[in-house]
Amino acid sequence: MTSPAPQLHPDHACLIVHGKDSPGIIAAVSAMITRIDGNIVQFDQYSDDPRGGAYFQRVVFHRPGFGAQRPAIEAEIAETLAPFELEWSLTDQSVPKRMAILSSKQDHCLLDLLWRNRRGELPTSIPMVISNHTSSAEDVRSFGVPFFHVPSTPGPDKSASEAKILELLKGNVDFVVLARYMQILSPEFLEELAVPVINIHHSFLPAFIGAEPYRKAKERGVKLIGATSHYVTGDLDEGPIIEQDTIRVTHADTTAELVRRGADVERQVLSRAVRWHSEDRVIRHGNHTIVF
């Protein structure tokens, strides 16, 4: 049985624009897309202060023969936006983003991403899964995805295992997902990797950071539990948040029940964050995000 193709769009491009707000940006971008024989499919914009605050824009447009004309289109964009002093990026929506997954023993988020990718729900390809345990190896390979076992280096110094992971990742992926990968990545690792890293935290941050958040939640008698997906930075669990969600619980729920129900939320939150990132819907601004 042939798996459905990812949600890709031939001859579609996504233009991300951000910087200081000023009059005329929308008109200039719209006119530019008309000049290059493009047709706007989606247009989102946000300004945090119309009197000159930060401005963000996401435009998806269709242009026949985009791949062949891309250099000329990029030159037209640069000339158009130069007077506004805005930063911009252009991506080809027909090309899936290469997503590597790092995991540990808990496999619910890992298998969910593999399943969604196989069904064509994510505009991604998965060149590899890396884990510090071997328990999920056969499951991963059943999806036709290469599995690599890189044991975690004992002790606080993880440089040896991080070096092996970098050998596998560098130049081969567009972003990395930590699907309940229970190791802290060093700032040096993140800097050398130089691609976005998305994490799923089994807590509604900033509450209950660190280990065993469901036990802590049970002890506090919480009435809501949730999950948070965020970009990874050198500060533990402090990166820009992409998506969050919660469900209601009661005093009758055991810690095991909180874990089971929390896993469902984790899967949903992480898959939405991955899809939005892959569709270029997330713009990072300082330590927060704009999600179109």
PDB file of C-alpha atoms in Angstrom:
ATOM      1  CA  MET A   1       0.000   0.000   0.000  1.00  0.00           C
ATOM      2  CA  THR A   2       1.441   3.372  -1.026  1.00  0.00           C
ATOM      3  CA  SER A   3       1.549   6.022   1.699  1.00  0.00           C
ATOM      4  CA  PRO A   4       0.008   9.399   0.854  1.00  0.00           C
ATOM      5  CA  ALA A   5       2.375  12.164  -0.130  1.00  0.00           C
ATOM      6  CA  PRO A   6       3.155  14.927   2.375  1.00  0.00           C
ATOM      7  CA  GLN A   7       1.117  18.110   2.207  1.00  0.00           C
ATOM      8  CA  LEU A   8       3.340  19.887  -0.316  1.00  0.00           C
ATOM      9  CA  HIS A   9       2.392  22.532  -2.839  1.00  0.00           C
ATOM     10  CA  PRO A  10       4.225  22.700  -6.190  1.00  0.00           C
ATOM     11  CA  ASP A  11       5.077  26.192  -7.450  1.00  0.00           C
ATOM     12  CA  HIS A  12       4.133  27.720  -4.092  1.00  0.00           C
ATOM     13  CA  ALA A  13       6.485  29.885  -2.059  1.00  0.00           C
ATOM     14  CA  CYS A  14       6.286  31.316   1.450  1.00  0.00           C
ATOM     15  CA  LEU A  15       7.689  34.781   2.135  1.00  0.00           C
ATOM     16  CA  ILE A  16       8.363  35.706   5.770  1.00  0.00           C
ATOM     17  CA  VAL A  17       8.953  39.393   6.520  1.00  0.00           C
ATOM     18  CA  HIS A  18       9.710  40.999   9.868  1.00  0.00           C
ATOM     19  CA  GLY A  19      11.230  44.150  11.260  1.00  0.00           C
ATOM     20  CA  LYS A  20      10.110  47.658  12.191  1.00  0.00           C
ATOM     21  CA  ASP A  21       6.589  48.595  11.144  1.00  0.00           C
ATOM     22  CA  SER A  22       6.066  51.456   8.708  1.00  0.00           C
ATOM     23  CA  PRO A  23       3.367  52.495   6.214  1.00  0.00           C
ATOM     24  CA  GLY A  24       3.272  50.843   2.814  1.00  0.00           C
ATOM     25  CA  ILE A  25       4.700  47.392   3.528  1.00  0.00           C
ATOM     26  CA  ILE A  26       1.563  45.448   2.607  1.00  0.00           C
ATOM     27  CA  ALA A  27       1.061  47.467  -0.578  1.00  0.00           C
ATOM     28  CA  ALA A  28       4.702  47.034  -1.606  1.00  0.00           C
ATOM     29  CA  VAL A  29       4.708  43.264  -1.072  1.00  0.00           C
ATOM     30  CA  SER A  30       1.376  42.792  -2.845  1.00  0.00           C
ATOM     31  CA  ALA A  31       2.497  44.865  -5.842  1.00  0.00           C
ATOM     32  CA  MET A  32       5.799  42.968  -5.996  1.00  0.00           C
ATOM     33  CA  ILE A  33       4.032  39.592  -6.133  1.00  0.00           C
ATOM     34  CA  THR A  34       1.855  40.898  -8.958  1.00  0.00           C
ATOM     35  CA  ARG A  35       4.956  42.057 -10.855  1.00  0.00           C
ATOM     36  CA  ILE A  36       6.518  38.585 -10.709  1.00  0.00           C
ATOM     37  CA  ASP A  37       3.286  37.024 -12.024  1.00  0.00           C
ATOM     38  CA  GLY A  38       2.459  35.500  -8.658  1.00  0.00           C
ATOM     39  CA  ASN A  39      -0.943  34.968  -7.067  1.00  0.00           C
ATOM     40  CA  ILE A  40      -1.376  35.406  -3.300  1.00  0.00           C
ATOM     41  CA  VAL A  41      -2.879  32.306  -1.658  1.00  0.00           C
ATOM     42  CA  GLN A  42      -2.493  33.215   2.037  1.00  0.00           C
ATOM     43  CA  PHE A  43      -1.662  36.543   3.667  1.00  0.00           C
ATOM     44  CA  ASP A  44      -1.168  37.102   7.409  1.00  0.00           C
ATOM     45  CA  GLN A  45       0.325  40.110   9.139  1.00  0.00           C
ATOM     46  CA  TYR A  46       0.669  41.472  12.665  1.00  0.00           C
ATOM     47  CA  SER A  47       2.058  44.658  14.195  1.00  0.00           C
ATOM     48  CA  ASP A  48       2.534  44.970  17.939  1.00  0.00           C
ATOM     49  CA  ASP A  49       2.371  48.779  17.647  1.00  0.00           C
ATOM     50  CA  PRO A  50       1.211  50.541  14.447  1.00  0.00           C
ATOM     51  CA  ARG A  51       3.222  53.624  15.442  1.00  0.00           C
ATOM     52  CA  GLY A  52       6.486  51.947  14.579  1.00  0.00           C
ATOM     53  CA  GLY A  53       6.597  48.724  16.576  1.00  0.00           C
ATOM     54  CA  ALA A  54       7.601  45.274  15.392  1.00  0.00           C
ATOM     55  CA  TYR A  55       5.975  44.010  12.193  1.00  0.00           C
ATOM     56  CA  PHE A  56       5.492  40.412  11.021  1.00  0.00           C
ATOM     57  CA  GLN A  57       4.131  39.081   7.754  1.00  0.00           C
ATOM     58  CA  ARG A  58       3.630  35.664   6.156  1.00  0.00           C
ATOM     59  CA  VAL A  59       2.619  35.438   2.513  1.00  0.00           C
ATOM     60  CA  VAL A  60       2.119  32.248   0.512  1.00  0.00           C
ATOM     61  CA  PHE A  61       1.897  32.782  -3.228  1.00  0.00           C
ATOM     62  CA  HIS A  62       1.665  30.633  -6.341  1.00  0.00           C
ATOM     63  CA  ARG A  63       4.027  31.325  -9.201  1.00  0.00           C
ATOM     64  CA  PRO A  64       4.274  28.865 -12.136  1.00  0.00           C
ATOM     65  CA  GLY A  65       7.867  27.754 -12.603  1.00  0.00           C
ATOM     66  CA  PHE A  66       8.886  29.097  -9.197  1.00  0.00           C
ATOM     67  CA  GLY A  67      11.969  26.879  -8.906  1.00  0.00           C
ATOM     68  CA  ALA A  68      13.481  28.097 -12.162  1.00  0.00           C
ATOM     69  CA  GLN A  69      12.632  31.738 -11.448  1.00  0.00           C
ATOM     70  CA  ARG A  70      13.643  31.778  -7.786  1.00  0.00           C
ATOM     71  CA  PRO A  71      16.887  33.804  -8.164  1.00  0.00           C
ATOM     72  CA  ALA A  72      15.068  36.557 -10.085  1.00  0.00           C
ATOM     73  CA  ILE A  73      12.211  36.523  -7.568  1.00  0.00           C
ATOM     74  CA  GLU A  74      14.609  36.837  -4.640  1.00  0.00           C
ATOM     75  CA  ALA A  75      16.293  39.786  -6.316  1.00  0.00           C
ATOM     76  CA  GLU A  76      12.897  41.450  -6.770  1.00  0.00           C
ATOM     77  CA  ILE A  77      12.031  40.867  -3.098  1.00  0.00           C
ATOM     78  CA  ALA A  78      15.348  42.303  -1.927  1.00  0.00           C
ATOM     79  CA  GLU A  79      14.893  45.435  -4.027  1.00  0.00           C
ATOM     80  CA  THR A  80      11.297  45.883  -2.861  1.00  0.00           C
ATOM     81  CA  LEU A  81      12.027  45.520   0.852  1.00  0.00           C
ATOM     82  CA  ALA A  82      15.343  47.402   0.956  1.00  0.00           C
ATOM     83  CA  PRO A  83      13.729  50.827   1.640  1.00  0.00           C
ATOM     84  CA  PHE A  84      11.884  49.346   4.643  1.00  0.00           C
ATOM     85  CA  GLU A  85      15.039  47.744   6.124  1.00  0.00           C
ATOM     86  CA  LEU A  86      13.135  44.508   6.809  1.00  0.00           C
ATOM     87  CA  GLU A  87      14.485  41.004   7.255  1.00  0.00           C
ATOM     88  CA  TRP A  88      12.981  38.331   5.040  1.00  0.00           C
ATOM     89  CA  SER A  89      13.227  34.696   4.005  1.00  0.00           C
ATOM     90  CA  LEU A  90      11.733  32.728   1.126  1.00  0.00           C
ATOM     91  CA  THR A  91      11.001  28.997   1.149  1.00  0.00           C
ATOM     92  CA  ASP A  92       9.826  26.573  -1.510  1.00  0.00           C
ATOM     93  CA  GLN A  93       6.597  24.957  -0.298  1.00  0.00           C
ATOM     94  CA  SER A  94       7.094  21.964  -2.589  1.00  0.00           C
ATOM     95  CA  VAL A  95      10.168  20.799  -0.646  1.00  0.00           C
ATOM     96  CA  PRO A  96       9.606  18.889   2.626  1.00  0.00           C
ATOM     97  CA  LYS A  97      11.678  19.959   5.617  1.00  0.00           C
ATOM     98  CA  ARG A  98      14.093  17.299   6.856  1.00  0.00           C
ATOM     99  CA  MET A  99      13.153  16.493  10.469  1.00  0.00           C
ATOM    100  CA  ALA A 100      15.377  14.381  12.697  1.00  0.00           C
ATOM    101  CA  ILE A 101      13.874  13.000  15.901  1.00  0.00           C
ATOM    102  CA  LEU A 102      15.713  12.393  19.164  1.00  0.00           C
ATOM    103  CA  SER A 103      14.014  10.119  21.670  1.00  0.00           C
ATOM    104  CA  SER A 104      14.564   8.081  24.821  1.00  0.00           C
ATOM    105  CA  LYS A 105      12.493   5.227  26.312  1.00  0.00           C
ATOM    106  CA  GLN A 106       9.049   6.852  26.168  1.00  0.00           C
ATOM    107  CA  ASP A 107       7.887   6.445  22.586  1.00  0.00           C
ATOM    108  CA  HIS A 108       4.385   7.939  22.393  1.00  0.00           C
ATOM    109  CA  CYS A 109       5.472  11.239  20.809  1.00  0.00           C
ATOM    110  CA  LEU A 110       8.040   9.529  18.572  1.00  0.00           C
ATOM    111  CA  LEU A 111       5.582   6.989  17.144  1.00  0.00           C
ATOM    112  CA  ASP A 112       2.892   9.633  16.720  1.00  0.00           C
ATOM    113  CA  LEU A 113       5.189  11.769  14.569  1.00  0.00           C
ATOM    114  CA  LEU A 114       6.270   8.771  12.510  1.00  0.00           C
ATOM    115  CA  TRP A 115       2.623   7.800  11.968  1.00  0.00           C
ATOM    116  CA  ARG A 116       1.527  11.320  11.013  1.00  0.00           C
ATOM    117  CA  ASN A 117       4.471  11.669   8.658  1.00  0.00           C
ATOM    118  CA  ARG A 118       3.648   8.366   6.945  1.00  0.00           C
ATOM    119  CA  ARG A 119       0.028   9.451   6.518  1.00  0.00           C
ATOM    120  CA  GLY A 120       1.128  12.673   4.827  1.00  0.00           C
ATOM    121  CA  GLU A 121      -0.131  14.907   7.624  1.00  0.00           C
ATOM    122  CA  LEU A 122       3.229  16.665   8.000  1.00  0.00           C
ATOM    123  CA  PRO A 123       5.188  18.433   5.217  1.00  0.00           C
ATOM    124  CA  THR A 124       8.366  16.708   6.375  1.00  0.00           C
ATOM    125  CA  SER A 125      10.760  13.894   5.634  1.00  0.00           C
ATOM    126  CA  ILE A 126      12.481  11.974   8.440  1.00  0.00           C
ATOM    127  CA  PRO A 127      16.082  11.100   7.576  1.00  0.00           C
ATOM    128  CA  MET A 128      16.789   9.550  10.969  1.00  0.00           C
ATOM    129  CA  VAL A 129      15.776   8.829  14.542  1.00  0.00           C
ATOM    130  CA  ILE A 130      18.488   8.952  17.201  1.00  0.00           C
ATOM    131  CA  SER A 131      17.940   7.475  20.645  1.00  0.00           C
ATOM    132  CA  ASN A 132      19.979   6.824  23.745  1.00  0.00           C
ATOM    133  CA  HIS A 133      18.018   3.548  24.138  1.00  0.00           C
ATOM    134  CA  THR A 134      17.321   0.687  21.722  1.00  0.00           C
ATOM    135  CA  SER A 135      13.764  -0.153  22.819  1.00  0.00           C
ATOM    136  CA  SER A 136      12.120   1.650  19.870  1.00  0.00           C
ATOM    137  CA  ALA A 137      14.553   0.516  17.152  1.00  0.00           C
ATOM    138  CA  GLU A 138      12.307  -2.070  15.494  1.00  0.00           C
ATOM    139  CA  ASP A 139       9.253   0.178  15.620  1.00  0.00           C
ATOM    140  CA  VAL A 140      11.170   3.011  13.959  1.00  0.00           C
ATOM    141  CA  ARG A 141      12.595   0.775  11.234  1.00  0.00           C
ATOM    142  CA  SER A 142       9.096  -0.558  10.487  1.00  0.00           C
ATOM    143  CA  PHE A 143       8.325   2.946   9.206  1.00  0.00           C
ATOM    144  CA  GLY A 144      11.313   2.760   6.861  1.00  0.00           C
ATOM    145  CA  VAL A 145      13.268   5.322   8.902  1.00  0.00           C
ATOM    146  CA  PRO A 146      16.955   4.772   9.818  1.00  0.00           C
ATOM    147  CA  PHE A 147      17.528   4.288  13.560  1.00  0.00           C
ATOM    148  CA  PHE A 148      20.778   5.220  15.310  1.00  0.00           C
ATOM    149  CA  HIS A 149      21.643   4.305  18.877  1.00  0.00           C
ATOM    150  CA  VAL A 150      23.885   6.823  20.623  1.00  0.00           C
ATOM    151  CA  PRO A 151      24.176   5.993  24.340  1.00  0.00           C
ATOM    152  CA  SER A 152      24.353   8.942  26.697  1.00  0.00           C
ATOM    153  CA  THR A 153      27.761   9.531  28.182  1.00  0.00           C
ATOM    154  CA  PRO A 154      27.712   8.753  31.930  1.00  0.00           C
ATOM    155  CA  GLY A 155      28.142  11.732  34.211  1.00  0.00           C
ATOM    156  CA  PRO A 156      27.554  15.439  33.650  1.00  0.00           C
ATOM    157  CA  ASP A 157      29.920  15.720  30.671  1.00  0.00           C
ATOM    158  CA  LYS A 158      27.889  14.739  27.589  1.00  0.00           C
ATOM    159  CA  SER A 159      30.359  16.053  25.030  1.00  0.00           C
ATOM    160  CA  ALA A 160      31.294  12.601  23.677  1.00  0.00           C
ATOM    161  CA  SER A 161      27.702  11.536  22.941  1.00  0.00           C
ATOM    162  CA  GLU A 162      26.832  15.011  21.652  1.00  0.00           C
ATOM    163  CA  ALA A 163      29.763  14.845  19.237  1.00  0.00           C
ATOM    164  CA  LYS A 164      28.446  11.561  17.789  1.00  0.00           C
ATOM    165  CA  ILE A 165      24.954  13.028  17.414  1.00  0.00           C
ATOM    166  CA  LEU A 166      26.375  16.074  15.654  1.00  0.00           C
ATOM    167  CA  GLU A 167      28.187  13.819  13.177  1.00  0.00           C
ATOM    168  CA  LEU A 168      24.838  12.343  12.204  1.00  0.00           C
ATOM    169  CA  LEU A 169      22.845  15.573  12.104  1.00  0.00           C
ATOM    170  CA  LYS A 170      25.071  18.295  10.672  1.00  0.00           C
ATOM    171  CA  GLY A 171      24.205  19.088   7.069  1.00  0.00           C
ATOM    172  CA  ASN A 172      21.513  16.404   6.924  1.00  0.00           C
ATOM    173  CA  VAL A 173      18.524  18.033   8.655  1.00  0.00           C
ATOM    174  CA  ASP A 174      16.563  21.286   8.643  1.00  0.00           C
ATOM    175  CA  PHE A 175      15.348  20.979  12.221  1.00  0.00           C
ATOM    176  CA  VAL A 176      15.346  18.550  15.145  1.00  0.00           C
ATOM    177  CA  VAL A 177      12.516  17.393  17.395  1.00  0.00           C
ATOM    178  CA  LEU A 178      13.064  16.155  20.926  1.00  0.00           C
ATOM    179  CA  ALA A 179      10.268  13.589  21.283  1.00  0.00           C
ATOM    180  CA  ARG A 180      10.674  13.098  25.042  1.00  0.00           C
ATOM    181  CA  TYR A 181      14.459  12.938  24.705  1.00  0.00           C
ATOM    182  CA  MET A 182      15.431  12.932  28.360  1.00  0.00           C
ATOM    183  CA  GLN A 183      18.836  14.561  28.027  1.00  0.00           C
ATOM    184  CA  ILE A 184      19.775  18.213  28.373  1.00  0.00           C
ATOM    185  CA  LEU A 185      21.543  19.588  25.298  1.00  0.00           C
ATOM    186  CA  SER A 186      24.486  21.864  25.968  1.00  0.00           C
ATOM    187  CA  PRO A 187      24.634  25.428  24.604  1.00  0.00           C
ATOM    188  CA  GLU A 188      27.744  24.391  22.662  1.00  0.00           C
ATOM    189  CA  PHE A 189      25.814  21.570  20.978  1.00  0.00           C
ATOM    190  CA  LEU A 190      22.958  23.885  20.004  1.00  0.00           C
ATOM    191  CA  GLU A 191      25.328  26.490  18.627  1.00  0.00           C
ATOM    192  CA  GLU A 192      27.237  24.001  16.485  1.00  0.00           C
ATOM    193  CA  LEU A 193      24.079  22.265  15.278  1.00  0.00           C
ATOM    194  CA  ALA A 194      22.746  25.633  14.036  1.00  0.00           C
ATOM    195  CA  VAL A 195      19.205  24.466  13.159  1.00  0.00           C
ATOM    196  CA  PRO A 196      15.998  24.922  15.182  1.00  0.00           C
ATOM    197  CA  VAL A 197      15.326  22.358  17.907  1.00  0.00           C
ATOM    198  CA  ILE A 198      11.747  21.794  19.092  1.00  0.00           C
ATOM    199  CA  ASN A 199      10.974  20.212  22.459  1.00  0.00           C
ATOM    200  CA  ILE A 200       7.816  18.858  24.067  1.00  0.00           C
ATOM    201  CA  HIS A 201       7.589  19.462  27.794  1.00  0.00           C
ATOM    202  CA  HIS A 202       5.105  17.410  29.779  1.00  0.00           C
ATOM    203  CA  SER A 203       3.913  20.429  31.728  1.00  0.00           C
ATOM    204  CA  PHE A 204       2.049  23.665  31.120  1.00  0.00           C
ATOM    205  CA  LEU A 205       5.135  25.849  31.426  1.00  0.00           C
ATOM    206  CA  PRO A 206       6.286  27.735  33.409  1.00  0.00           C
ATOM    207  CA  ALA A 207       4.703  25.553  36.110  1.00  0.00           C
ATOM    208  CA  PHE A 208       6.366  22.309  37.205  1.00  0.00           C
ATOM    209  CA  ILE A 209       9.592  22.539  35.239  1.00  0.00           C
ATOM    210  CA  GLY A 210      12.178  19.783  35.511  1.00  0.00           C
ATOM    211  CA  ALA A 211      11.548  16.128  36.338  1.00  0.00           C
ATOM    212  CA  GLU A 212       8.306  14.386  37.393  1.00  0.00           C
ATOM    213  CA  PRO A 213       5.863  17.238  36.713  1.00  0.00           C
ATOM    214  CA  TYR A 214       2.823  14.925  36.973  1.00  0.00           C
ATOM    215  CA  ARG A 215       3.802  13.837  40.467  1.00  0.00           C
ATOM    216  CA  LYS A 216       4.291  17.480  41.429  1.00  0.00           C
ATOM    217  CA  ALA A 217       0.935  18.346  39.867  1.00  0.00           C
ATOM    218  CA  LYS A 218      -0.802  15.573  41.817  1.00  0.00           C
ATOM    219  CA  GLU A 219       0.781  16.757  45.073  1.00  0.00           C
ATOM    220  CA  ARG A 220      -0.476  20.283  44.428  1.00  0.00           C
ATOM    221  CA  GLY A 221      -3.981  19.084  43.614  1.00  0.00           C
ATOM    222  CA  VAL A 222      -4.085  20.791  40.232  1.00  0.00           C
ATOM    223  CA  LYS A 223      -7.308  20.919  38.221  1.00  0.00           C
ATOM    224  CA  LEU A 224      -5.583  21.327  34.848  1.00  0.00           C
ATOM    225  CA  ILE A 225      -2.636  19.521  33.295  1.00  0.00           C
ATOM    226  CA  GLY A 226      -1.071  20.356  29.987  1.00  0.00           C
ATOM    227  CA  ALA A 227       1.885  20.267  27.661  1.00  0.00           C
ATOM    228  CA  THR A 228       4.134  22.870  26.078  1.00  0.00           C
ATOM    229  CA  SER A 229       6.130  22.746  22.856  1.00  0.00           C
ATOM    230  CA  HIS A 230       8.921  25.276  22.581  1.00  0.00           C
ATOM    231  CA  TYR A 231      12.188  25.997  20.840  1.00  0.00           C
ATOM    232  CA  VAL A 232      15.242  24.833  22.750  1.00  0.00           C
ATOM    233  CA  THR A 233      17.757  27.389  23.955  1.00  0.00           C
ATOM    234  CA  GLY A 234      20.706  27.267  26.314  1.00  0.00           C
ATOM    235  CA  ASP A 235      18.323  28.012  29.217  1.00  0.00           C
ATOM    236  CA  LEU A 236      16.471  24.879  30.333  1.00  0.00           C
ATOM    237  CA  ASP A 237      12.754  24.966  29.416  1.00  0.00           C
ATOM    238  CA  GLU A 238      12.899  28.727  28.833  1.00  0.00           C
ATOM    239  CA  GLY A 239      12.806  28.863  25.010  1.00  0.00           C
ATOM    240  CA  PRO A 240      10.121  30.594  22.904  1.00  0.00           C
ATOM    241  CA  ILE A 241       6.798  28.768  23.205  1.00  0.00           C
ATOM    242  CA  ILE A 242       5.142  27.509  20.001  1.00  0.00           C
ATOM    243  CA  GLU A 243       2.035  25.751  21.312  1.00  0.00           C
ATOM    244  CA  GLN A 244       0.342  24.766  24.575  1.00  0.00           C
ATOM    245  CA  ASP A 245      -2.819  22.929  25.588  1.00  0.00           C
ATOM    246  CA  THR A 246      -4.531  21.692  28.750  1.00  0.00           C
ATOM    247  CA  ILE A 247      -7.165  19.209  29.916  1.00  0.00           C
ATOM    248  CA  ARG A 248      -9.215  19.198  33.119  1.00  0.00           C
ATOM    249  CA  VAL A 249      -8.493  16.639  35.839  1.00  0.00           C
ATOM    250  CA  THR A 250      -9.910  15.963  39.283  1.00  0.00           C
ATOM    251  CA  HIS A 251      -8.756  14.844  42.708  1.00  0.00           C
ATOM    252  CA  ALA A 252      -9.788  11.281  41.782  1.00  0.00           C
ATOM    253  CA  ASP A 253      -7.210  10.962  39.011  1.00  0.00           C
ATOM    254  CA  THR A 254      -4.144   8.982  40.056  1.00  0.00           C
ATOM    255  CA  THR A 255      -0.634   9.966  39.042  1.00  0.00           C
ATOM    256  CA  ALA A 256      -0.686   7.111  36.495  1.00  0.00           C
ATOM    257  CA  GLU A 257      -3.937   8.459  35.034  1.00  0.00           C
ATOM    258  CA  LEU A 258      -2.432  11.948  34.805  1.00  0.00           C
ATOM    259  CA  VAL A 259       0.528  10.477  32.917  1.00  0.00           C
ATOM    260  CA  ARG A 260      -1.760   8.606  30.492  1.00  0.00           C
ATOM    261  CA  ARG A 261      -3.980  11.590  29.796  1.00  0.00           C
ATOM    262  CA  GLY A 262      -0.997  13.912  29.665  1.00  0.00           C
ATOM    263  CA  ALA A 263       0.593  11.758  26.954  1.00  0.00           C
ATOM    264  CA  ASP A 264      -2.417  12.430  24.732  1.00  0.00           C
ATOM    265  CA  VAL A 265      -1.974  16.176  25.133  1.00  0.00           C
ATOM    266  CA  GLU A 266       1.762  15.911  24.510  1.00  0.00           C
ATOM    267  CA  ARG A 267       1.198  14.141  21.185  1.00  0.00           C
ATOM    268  CA  GLN A 268      -1.299  16.728  19.987  1.00  0.00           C
ATOM    269  CA  VAL A 269       0.722  19.747  21.084  1.00  0.00           C
ATOM    270  CA  LEU A 270       3.974  18.464  19.584  1.00  0.00           C
ATOM    271  CA  SER A 271       2.407  17.490  16.255  1.00  0.00           C
ATOM    272  CA  ARG A 272       0.811  20.935  15.900  1.00  0.00           C
ATOM    273  CA  ALA A 273       4.097  22.664  16.697  1.00  0.00           C
ATOM    274  CA  VAL A 274       5.957  20.513  14.167  1.00  0.00           C
ATOM    275  CA  ARG A 275       3.376  21.141  11.463  1.00  0.00           C
ATOM    276  CA  TRP A 276       3.334  24.911  12.048  1.00  0.00           C
ATOM    277  CA  HIS A 277       7.121  25.090  12.023  1.00  0.00           C
ATOM    278  CA  SER A 278       7.280  23.009   8.847  1.00  0.00           C
ATOM    279  CA  GLU A 279       4.763  25.295   7.158  1.00  0.00           C
ATOM    280  CA  ASP A 280       6.807  28.389   8.104  1.00  0.00           C
ATOM    281  CA  ARG A 281       4.019  29.687  10.315  1.00  0.00           C
ATOM    282  CA  VAL A 282       6.234  30.470  13.318  1.00  0.00           C
ATOM    283  CA  ILE A 283       8.327  33.625  13.574  1.00  0.00           C
ATOM    284  CA  ARG A 284      10.672  33.927  16.543  1.00  0.00           C
ATOM    285  CA  HIS A 285      10.907  37.373  18.107  1.00  0.00           C
ATOM    286  CA  GLY A 286      13.115  37.604  21.174  1.00  0.00           C
ATOM    287  CA  ASN A 287      11.895  34.969  23.601  1.00  0.00           C
ATOM    288  CA  HIS A 288       8.416  34.614  22.185  1.00  0.00           C
ATOM    289  CA  THR A 289       6.782  33.639  18.909  1.00  0.00           C
ATOM    290  CA  ILE A 290       4.238  34.884  16.430  1.00  0.00           C
ATOM    291  CA  VAL A 291       2.276  31.930  15.020  1.00  0.00           C
ATOM    292  CA  PHE A 292       0.186  32.547  11.908  1.00  0.00           C
TER     293      PHE A 292
END
